[in-house]
Short mmCIF file of C-alpha atoms and ligand atoms in Angstrom, two decimals:
data_model
loop_
_atom_site.label_atom_id
_atom_site.label_comp_id
_atom_site.label_asym_id
_atom_site.label_seq_id
_atom_site.Cartn_x
_atom_site.Cartn_y
_atom_site.Cartn_z
CA MET A 87 14.58 25.87 -42.71
CA MET A 88 10.86 26.92 -43.18
CA ARG A 89 9.67 28.69 -46.11
CA ARG A 90 8.70 32.17 -45.16
CA VAL A 91 5.97 34.03 -47.04
CA TYR A 92 5.44 37.73 -46.55
CA LEU A 93 1.90 39.01 -47.09
CA ASP A 94 2.14 42.22 -45.08
CA ASN A 95 3.26 44.74 -47.73
CA ASN A 96 0.87 47.42 -46.50
CA ALA A 97 2.86 47.60 -43.37
CA THR A 98 6.14 47.89 -45.24
CA THR A 99 7.72 46.52 -48.34
CA PRO A 100 11.19 44.83 -48.90
CA LEU A 101 13.74 47.11 -50.15
CA ALA A 102 14.34 46.43 -53.93
CA PRO A 103 17.91 45.30 -54.81
CA GLU A 104 18.17 47.97 -57.42
CA VAL A 105 17.21 50.58 -54.78
CA PHE A 106 19.83 49.44 -52.37
CA GLU A 107 22.46 49.43 -55.13
CA ALA A 108 21.51 53.18 -55.95
CA MET A 109 21.71 54.24 -52.29
CA LYS A 110 25.09 52.58 -51.52
CA PRO A 111 27.52 55.27 -52.72
CA TYR A 112 25.50 57.96 -50.67
CA LEU A 113 26.09 55.92 -47.52
CA ALA A 114 29.86 55.74 -48.28
CA GLU A 115 31.95 57.78 -50.72
CA ASP A 116 29.38 60.27 -51.68
CA TYR A 117 28.82 61.82 -48.17
CA GLY A 118 28.76 65.42 -49.08
CA ASN A 119 26.13 67.91 -47.60
CA ALA A 120 23.90 69.00 -50.38
CA SER A 121 24.19 72.58 -49.14
CA SER A 122 27.89 72.71 -49.54
CA ILE A 123 29.23 74.56 -52.65
CA HIS A 124 32.28 72.13 -53.19
CA TRP A 125 32.42 69.02 -55.50
CA PHE A 126 31.21 66.68 -52.67
CA GLY A 127 28.23 68.94 -51.81
CA GLN A 128 27.29 69.26 -55.71
CA ARG A 129 27.31 65.54 -56.09
CA ALA A 130 24.81 65.07 -53.21
CA LYS A 131 22.79 68.00 -54.50
CA ALA A 132 22.70 66.57 -58.23
CA ALA A 133 21.51 63.24 -56.82
CA ILE A 134 18.78 64.82 -54.91
CA GLU A 135 17.38 66.77 -57.88
CA ASN A 136 17.58 63.66 -59.96
CA ALA A 137 15.42 61.85 -57.42
CA ARG A 138 13.03 64.72 -57.38
CA GLU A 139 12.47 64.55 -61.09
CA GLU A 140 12.04 60.85 -60.60
CA LEU A 141 9.20 61.26 -58.04
CA ALA A 142 7.65 64.18 -59.93
CA HIS A 143 7.40 61.94 -63.06
CA LEU A 144 5.73 59.13 -61.19
CA ILE A 145 3.01 61.40 -59.93
CA HIS A 146 2.76 63.95 -62.71
CA ALA A 147 4.19 67.03 -60.66
CA ARG A 148 6.66 69.52 -61.40
CA PRO A 149 10.02 68.92 -59.47
CA ALA A 150 9.66 72.17 -57.55
CA GLU A 151 6.37 70.90 -56.15
CA ILE A 152 8.07 68.07 -54.31
CA VAL A 153 9.23 68.48 -50.58
CA PHE A 154 11.22 65.59 -49.15
CA THR A 155 10.37 64.50 -45.63
CA SER A 156 10.98 61.81 -43.18
CA GLY A 157 7.89 59.68 -44.21
CA GLY A 158 4.34 59.39 -44.60
CA THR A 159 3.35 60.45 -40.95
CA GLU A 160 5.41 63.75 -41.23
CA SER A 161 4.07 64.57 -44.77
CA ASP A 162 0.38 64.04 -43.32
CA ASN A 163 1.10 66.27 -40.33
CA ALA A 164 3.10 68.99 -42.50
CA ALA A 165 -0.07 69.13 -44.76
CA ILE A 166 -2.90 69.40 -42.20
CA PHE A 167 -1.22 71.77 -39.83
CA GLY A 168 0.66 73.76 -42.44
CA ILE A 169 -2.70 74.59 -44.27
CA VAL A 170 -4.67 75.14 -41.06
CA GLU A 171 -2.07 77.23 -39.53
CA ALA A 172 -1.47 79.37 -42.54
CA ALA A 173 -5.27 80.07 -43.02
CA LYS A 174 -6.17 83.52 -41.95
CA ARG A 175 -9.75 83.08 -40.80
CA PRO A 176 -11.38 83.66 -37.42
CA SER A 177 -12.84 80.23 -37.31
CA LYS A 178 -11.64 77.24 -39.16
CA HIS A 179 -13.11 73.95 -40.20
CA VAL A 180 -11.63 70.86 -41.81
CA VAL A 181 -13.44 67.79 -43.43
CA THR A 182 -11.88 64.31 -43.29
CA SER A 183 -13.10 60.74 -43.12
CA ASN A 184 -13.42 58.21 -40.31
CA ILE A 185 -11.20 55.57 -42.07
CA GLU A 186 -8.06 57.78 -42.28
CA HIS A 187 -4.67 56.40 -41.14
CA HIS A 188 -3.81 57.43 -37.67
CA ALA A 189 -1.39 60.11 -38.89
CA VAL A 190 -4.45 62.04 -40.32
CA LEU A 191 -6.87 60.88 -37.72
CA TYR A 192 -4.73 61.92 -34.57
CA ALA A 193 -3.63 65.03 -36.32
CA SER A 194 -7.15 66.09 -36.84
CA ARG A 195 -8.01 65.27 -33.12
CA GLU A 196 -4.99 67.65 -32.27
CA LEU A 197 -6.50 70.29 -34.42
CA GLU A 198 -9.82 69.91 -32.31
CA LYS A 199 -7.82 70.48 -29.18
CA ARG A 200 -6.57 73.77 -30.81
CA GLY A 201 -10.04 74.99 -31.41
CA VAL A 202 -10.54 73.79 -35.10
CA ARG A 203 -13.82 72.30 -35.98
CA VAL A 204 -13.39 68.85 -37.68
CA THR A 205 -16.08 66.77 -39.48
CA TYR A 206 -15.40 63.12 -39.90
CA ILE A 207 -17.66 61.85 -42.73
CA ARG A 208 -18.52 58.10 -42.31
CA ALA A 209 -17.21 55.71 -45.24
CA GLY A 210 -19.95 53.32 -46.41
CA ALA A 211 -20.12 49.63 -45.75
CA ASP A 212 -18.16 49.29 -48.88
CA GLY A 213 -15.14 51.06 -47.39
CA VAL A 214 -15.69 54.05 -49.76
CA VAL A 215 -16.52 57.71 -49.08
CA ASP A 216 -19.49 59.14 -50.70
CA PRO A 217 -18.67 62.46 -52.17
CA ALA A 218 -22.34 63.77 -51.62
CA ASP A 219 -21.67 63.34 -47.74
CA LEU A 220 -18.45 65.27 -48.06
CA GLU A 221 -20.34 68.12 -50.02
CA ARG A 222 -22.77 68.30 -47.34
CA ALA A 223 -20.12 68.64 -44.56
CA ILE A 224 -18.46 71.69 -46.28
CA GLU A 225 -19.11 74.82 -44.34
CA PRO A 226 -18.39 78.43 -45.19
CA ASP A 227 -15.15 78.39 -43.14
CA THR A 228 -13.93 74.99 -44.24
CA VAL A 229 -10.13 75.48 -45.05
CA LEU A 230 -9.05 71.86 -45.83
CA ILE A 231 -10.55 68.60 -46.99
CA THR A 232 -8.16 65.71 -46.22
CA VAL A 233 -9.36 62.22 -47.60
CA MET A 234 -6.83 59.30 -48.42
CA HIS A 235 -6.46 57.86 -51.66
CA ALA A 236 -6.17 53.88 -50.96
CA ASN A 237 -7.10 52.76 -47.40
CA ASN A 238 -4.25 50.81 -45.80
CA GLU A 239 -6.62 48.16 -44.04
CA LEU A 240 -9.13 47.41 -46.93
CA GLY A 241 -7.40 48.75 -50.16
CA THR A 242 -10.37 50.61 -51.04
CA ILE A 243 -9.93 53.63 -53.42
CA GLN A 244 -11.66 56.83 -52.69
CA PRO A 245 -13.30 59.04 -55.37
CA LEU A 246 -10.65 61.84 -55.12
CA GLU A 247 -11.39 63.30 -58.55
CA GLU A 248 -15.05 64.22 -57.63
CA ILE A 249 -13.75 65.66 -54.18
CA GLY A 250 -10.97 67.42 -55.83
CA LEU A 251 -13.53 69.30 -58.19
CA MET A 252 -15.73 70.01 -55.35
CA ALA A 253 -12.68 71.43 -53.40
CA ARG A 254 -11.51 73.69 -56.40
CA GLU A 255 -14.96 75.08 -57.03
CA ARG A 256 -15.11 76.31 -53.39
CA ASP A 257 -11.59 77.39 -53.19
CA ILE A 258 -10.78 74.96 -50.39
CA TYR A 259 -7.50 73.08 -50.07
CA PHE A 260 -7.47 69.50 -50.69
CA HIS A 261 -5.05 67.13 -49.19
CA SER A 262 -4.80 63.25 -49.71
CA ASP A 263 -2.69 60.63 -47.96
CA ALA A 264 -1.65 58.64 -50.90
CA VAL A 265 0.89 56.48 -49.19
CA GLN A 266 -0.76 53.32 -50.11
CA SER A 267 -1.46 54.10 -53.68
CA VAL A 268 1.76 55.70 -55.09
CA GLY A 269 3.77 53.18 -56.89
CA LYS A 270 0.95 50.55 -56.91
CA ILE A 271 -1.72 52.21 -59.20
CA PRO A 272 -1.32 55.30 -61.36
CA VAL A 273 -1.31 58.72 -59.39
CA ASP A 274 -1.67 61.75 -61.19
CA VAL A 275 -1.84 65.00 -59.13
CA GLU A 276 -3.52 66.83 -61.78
CA GLU A 277 -6.30 64.22 -62.63
CA LEU A 278 -6.98 63.70 -58.87
CA GLY A 279 -7.16 67.45 -58.40
CA VAL A 280 -5.16 67.53 -55.10
CA ASP A 281 -3.26 70.39 -53.78
CA LEU A 282 -1.24 68.42 -51.36
CA LEU A 283 -0.36 64.66 -51.44
CA SER A 284 1.44 62.38 -49.06
CA LEU A 285 3.70 59.37 -49.80
CA SER A 286 6.37 57.26 -48.16
CA ALA A 287 9.19 55.50 -49.72
CA HIS A 288 9.02 52.19 -47.60
CA LYS A 289 5.66 51.56 -48.96
CA LEU A 290 6.94 51.15 -52.51
CA ASN A 291 10.09 49.06 -52.05
CA GLY A 292 12.18 52.03 -50.95
CA PRO A 293 13.80 52.69 -47.55
CA LYS A 294 12.34 53.51 -44.29
CA GLY A 295 12.31 57.04 -42.84
CA VAL A 296 11.91 59.03 -46.05
CA GLY A 297 8.91 60.31 -47.93
CA ALA A 298 7.67 63.34 -49.70
CA LEU A 299 4.82 65.84 -49.71
CA TYR A 300 3.65 67.17 -53.10
CA VAL A 301 2.64 70.77 -52.72
CA ARG A 302 0.82 72.37 -55.63
CA LYS A 303 2.66 75.57 -56.85
CA GLY A 304 1.07 78.83 -55.18
CA THR A 305 -0.20 76.62 -52.06
CA ILE A 306 0.22 78.89 -48.77
CA LEU A 307 1.63 76.38 -46.01
CA LYS A 308 3.21 77.14 -42.80
CA PRO A 309 6.26 74.84 -42.09
CA LEU A 310 6.32 72.46 -39.07
CA LEU A 311 9.96 73.00 -38.46
CA TYR A 312 12.25 76.06 -38.50
CA GLY A 313 15.88 75.99 -39.41
CA GLY A 314 17.95 76.23 -42.71
CA HIS A 315 16.36 76.94 -46.12
CA HIS A 316 16.29 73.59 -47.45
CA GLU A 317 13.56 72.27 -49.75
CA ARG A 318 12.45 75.76 -50.53
CA ASP A 319 11.98 76.82 -46.88
CA ARG A 320 9.18 74.04 -46.50
CA ARG A 321 11.40 71.73 -44.70
CA PRO A 322 14.68 72.43 -43.02
CA GLY A 323 17.41 69.90 -42.12
CA THR A 324 20.33 68.52 -43.97
CA GLU A 325 18.77 66.02 -46.66
CA ASN A 326 18.68 62.25 -46.18
CA THR A 327 20.54 61.90 -49.35
CA ALA A 328 20.68 58.21 -49.45
CA GLY A 329 17.10 57.91 -48.65
CA ILE A 330 15.97 60.39 -51.17
CA VAL A 331 17.96 58.59 -53.96
CA GLY A 332 16.49 55.47 -52.69
CA LEU A 333 12.93 57.09 -53.16
CA GLY A 334 13.90 58.37 -56.49
CA ARG A 335 14.99 54.85 -57.64
CA ALA A 336 12.05 53.32 -56.24
CA SER A 337 9.80 55.70 -58.08
CA ALA A 338 11.47 55.05 -61.52
CA LEU A 339 11.06 51.16 -60.72
CA ALA A 340 7.35 51.53 -59.96
CA ARG A 341 6.69 53.79 -63.07
CA GLU A 342 8.44 51.44 -65.48
CA GLY A 343 6.20 48.34 -64.78
CA ILE A 344 3.04 49.81 -62.87
CA ALA A 345 0.40 48.34 -65.31
CA GLU A 346 2.12 44.83 -65.78
CA GLU A 347 3.05 44.46 -61.92
CA GLY A 348 -0.54 45.69 -60.87
CA ALA A 349 -1.96 43.08 -63.09
CA ARG A 350 0.54 40.33 -62.05
CA VAL A 351 -0.13 40.99 -58.26
CA GLY A 352 -3.74 41.40 -58.85
CA VAL A 353 -3.85 37.81 -60.28
CA LEU A 354 -2.08 36.47 -57.09
CA ARG A 355 -4.38 38.44 -54.72
CA ASP A 356 -7.48 37.40 -56.49
CA GLU A 357 -6.32 33.54 -56.56
CA LEU A 358 -5.69 33.79 -52.85
CA GLU A 359 -8.93 35.46 -52.17
CA ARG A 360 -10.94 33.18 -54.26
CA ALA A 361 -9.45 29.98 -52.68
CA ILE A 362 -9.84 31.15 -49.30
CA LEU A 363 -13.58 31.95 -49.66
CA GLU A 364 -13.99 28.61 -51.30
CA ARG A 365 -12.23 26.41 -48.86
CA VAL A 366 -12.98 28.27 -45.55
CA PRO A 367 -16.68 28.16 -44.46
CA LEU A 368 -17.92 31.47 -42.74
CA SER A 369 -15.23 33.69 -44.33
CA ALA A 370 -15.99 36.86 -46.15
CA VAL A 371 -14.33 39.96 -47.86
CA ASN A 372 -14.64 43.36 -46.15
CA GLY A 373 -15.07 46.26 -48.35
CA ASP A 374 -15.67 46.77 -52.13
CA ARG A 375 -13.85 44.09 -54.06
CA ALA A 376 -13.91 46.22 -57.29
CA ARG A 377 -12.81 49.71 -56.19
CA ARG A 378 -9.58 48.37 -54.55
CA LEU A 379 -5.80 48.11 -54.86
CA PRO A 380 -4.70 45.02 -56.57
CA THR A 381 -2.38 44.09 -53.64
CA THR A 382 -4.95 43.95 -50.84
CA THR A 383 -7.52 41.71 -49.28
CA ASN A 384 -9.20 41.88 -45.92
CA ILE A 385 -11.08 38.97 -44.97
CA ARG A 386 -13.17 38.16 -41.86
CA PHE A 387 -13.25 34.54 -40.46
CA ASP A 388 -16.21 34.31 -38.17
CA HIS A 389 -15.57 32.98 -34.63
CA ILE A 390 -11.59 33.37 -35.07
CA GLU A 391 -9.64 35.87 -33.00
CA GLY A 392 -7.49 37.88 -35.32
CA GLU A 393 -4.43 38.17 -33.04
CA GLY A 394 -4.14 34.36 -32.37
CA PHE A 395 -4.80 33.71 -36.08
CA VAL A 396 -1.79 35.89 -37.11
CA ILE A 397 0.39 34.07 -34.53
CA ALA A 398 -0.63 30.86 -35.50
CA LEU A 399 -0.11 31.57 -39.24
CA ASP A 400 3.32 33.04 -38.44
CA LEU A 401 4.40 29.70 -36.70
CA LYS A 402 3.52 28.16 -40.12
CA GLY A 403 5.66 30.65 -41.96
CA VAL A 404 3.05 33.09 -43.19
CA ALA A 405 3.22 36.92 -42.14
CA CYS A 406 -0.11 38.70 -42.45
CA SER A 407 -1.81 41.28 -40.20
CA THR A 408 -4.92 42.20 -38.30
CA GLY A 409 -4.66 45.61 -39.93
CA ALA A 410 -2.80 48.80 -39.14
CA ALA A 411 0.87 47.81 -38.09
CA CYS A 412 0.68 50.55 -35.46
CA SER A 413 -2.25 49.13 -33.64
CA SER A 414 -0.87 45.59 -33.69
CA GLY A 415 -0.42 44.29 -30.09
CA SER A 416 -3.26 46.54 -28.76
CA VAL A 417 -6.64 45.22 -27.83
CA GLU A 418 -8.40 48.24 -29.53
CA VAL A 419 -10.47 47.39 -32.53
CA SER A 420 -9.65 48.63 -35.79
CA HIS A 421 -11.29 52.19 -36.33
CA VAL A 422 -11.53 51.51 -40.01
CA LEU A 423 -13.31 48.10 -39.87
CA SER A 424 -15.78 49.60 -36.98
CA GLY A 425 -16.01 52.71 -39.15
CA ILE A 426 -17.51 50.77 -41.97
CA GLY A 427 -19.99 49.19 -39.76
CA LEU A 428 -18.46 45.79 -38.66
CA THR A 429 -19.35 44.52 -35.19
CA PRO A 430 -16.48 44.33 -32.63
CA ALA A 431 -16.47 40.59 -33.17
CA GLN A 432 -16.22 40.81 -37.01
CA ALA A 433 -13.61 43.39 -36.70
CA ARG A 434 -11.62 41.26 -34.39
CA SER A 435 -11.81 38.32 -36.62
CA SER A 436 -10.59 40.24 -39.63
CA ILE A 437 -7.13 39.55 -41.33
CA ARG A 438 -5.45 41.69 -44.06
CA PHE A 439 -3.21 39.99 -46.55
CA SER A 440 -1.34 42.40 -48.52
CA LEU A 441 0.96 41.40 -51.41
CA GLY A 442 3.77 43.20 -53.38
CA ARG A 443 6.52 42.84 -55.88
CA ASN A 444 8.23 39.87 -54.16
CA ASN A 445 5.29 37.57 -54.11
CA THR A 446 5.03 34.71 -56.47
CA PRO A 447 2.32 31.97 -57.13
CA ALA A 448 4.31 29.82 -54.89
CA ASP A 449 3.64 32.15 -51.99
CA VAL A 450 -0.08 31.83 -52.67
CA ALA A 451 0.09 28.18 -52.66
CA ALA A 452 2.10 27.94 -49.61
CA THR A 453 -0.31 30.08 -47.76
CA LEU A 454 -3.25 27.92 -49.08
CA ASP A 455 -1.59 24.82 -47.84
CA VAL A 456 -1.68 25.98 -44.26
CA LEU A 457 -4.63 28.54 -43.80
CA PRO A 458 -7.70 26.27 -43.88
CA GLU A 459 -6.40 23.91 -41.24
CA VAL A 460 -5.18 26.77 -39.02
CA VAL A 461 -8.76 28.29 -39.19
CA GLU A 462 -10.18 24.80 -38.54
CA ARG A 463 -7.82 24.20 -35.46
CA LEU A 464 -8.55 27.70 -33.97
CA ARG A 465 -12.34 27.28 -34.50
CA ALA A 466 -12.09 23.89 -32.81
CA VAL A 467 -11.18 25.44 -29.50
CA SER A 468 -13.45 28.37 -29.97
CA PRO A 469 -16.34 28.39 -27.50
CA HIS A 470 -18.33 30.83 -29.69
CA TYR A 471 -17.79 28.55 -32.61
CA LYS A 472 -19.05 25.55 -30.81
CA SER A 473 -22.15 27.24 -29.53
CA ALA A 474 -22.80 28.74 -32.92
CA VAL A 475 -22.47 25.34 -34.52
CA ALA A 476 -24.55 23.72 -31.81
CA SER A 477 -27.52 26.39 -32.25
CA GLY A 478 -27.34 25.71 -35.88
C1 LIG B 210 2.36 53.56 -43.74
C2 LIG B 210 1.16 54.70 -43.76
C3 LIG B 210 1.44 56.07 -43.29
C4 LIG B 210 2.75 56.34 -42.58
O1 LIG B 210 3.85 56.32 -43.18
P1 LIG B 210 5.21 56.26 -42.55
O2 LIG B 210 6.33 56.61 -43.64
O3 LIG B 210 5.47 54.87 -42.05
O4 LIG B 210 5.31 57.29 -41.46
C5 LIG B 210 0.63 56.88 -43.62
N1 LIG B 210 -0.77 56.69 -44.11
C6 LIG B 210 -0.80 55.46 -44.69
C7 LIG B 210 -2.16 55.30 -45.32
C8 LIG B 210 0.15 54.40 -44.56
O5 LIG B 210 -0.26 53.16 -45.10
#
């Protein structure tokens, strides 16, 4: 069988075996409804509260500030619509960036349809938002600033501390989509100065379909859904006990080794990147290489068509991506890459390699064994490449 290398951890991560073990009882014998007062219910309730503590600990929040959701997308929507709908103002304005995940971007576009003004500030060519641009965008009726922590395509880390201070001075709520950073780099809701923060279990070796929204104590939020009194009236519906337990265990795992694991995976990423740049002519890294997650590199290979490259690498056993998983299969160019000033051709020739807990030096070696020749082969049949080479 062909050796398979998975370098698409920003799309999703494998479930850690420890997380799977922790979840099992709640898919089998511990099936109680956490709202029930009997023994079965109380066991589920205790497991959920334990998970809440583990997650709170990971992001330096209080357990009562954690709301479990169905994932990152729901958390983003709950934060954005929740704040805007609760704000009692005759006119409302929101500030965000042009490199947000679709869960924030499309929620913002929906706000515009509902009559809310939204300013999308442009990230720099380095893939980082300038707080000064953000400050200039603030208006007297700004009710929310939402800027992501780590970008899912580039890995670039946004200056949340500065934005947080700015928001606090002006009494504006501040939300951050931290789906890509939680569990990979230290995330402290106090240091970052956020009022709301979204995360998702399947991006930190937990299960799919569960996540959380951190909501600072005292934040006035209108819920998305109506029903029972679960999650302190913030999110009704019988809890996904096994999923929540999985998120709790994944949080504890991430916290235990965050510095060591970040350093380990950073070495692998750096070696992969260095060797690619050295061995493949006309390749370059997109975005800032310093202010970045240790897991991610986004590289453009001039005169290569990204989709074809992903397929060719997949045939050689290497899984990577052209960017956001949700836009794979579509011909649209990445709004993140065009948002930082890449031409459509450059954006289409860009590939994201995202590493995680499961990757080893052997994975990097196996990728480097096949990648340069795949690029060469694709360029050999590229009319653009031929004419570019011919014209010198
Ligand atoms: C994956 C991702 C999401 C969506 O999370 P889901 O749990 O898959 O809904 C949101 N934002 C970012 C930055 C992501 O990477």
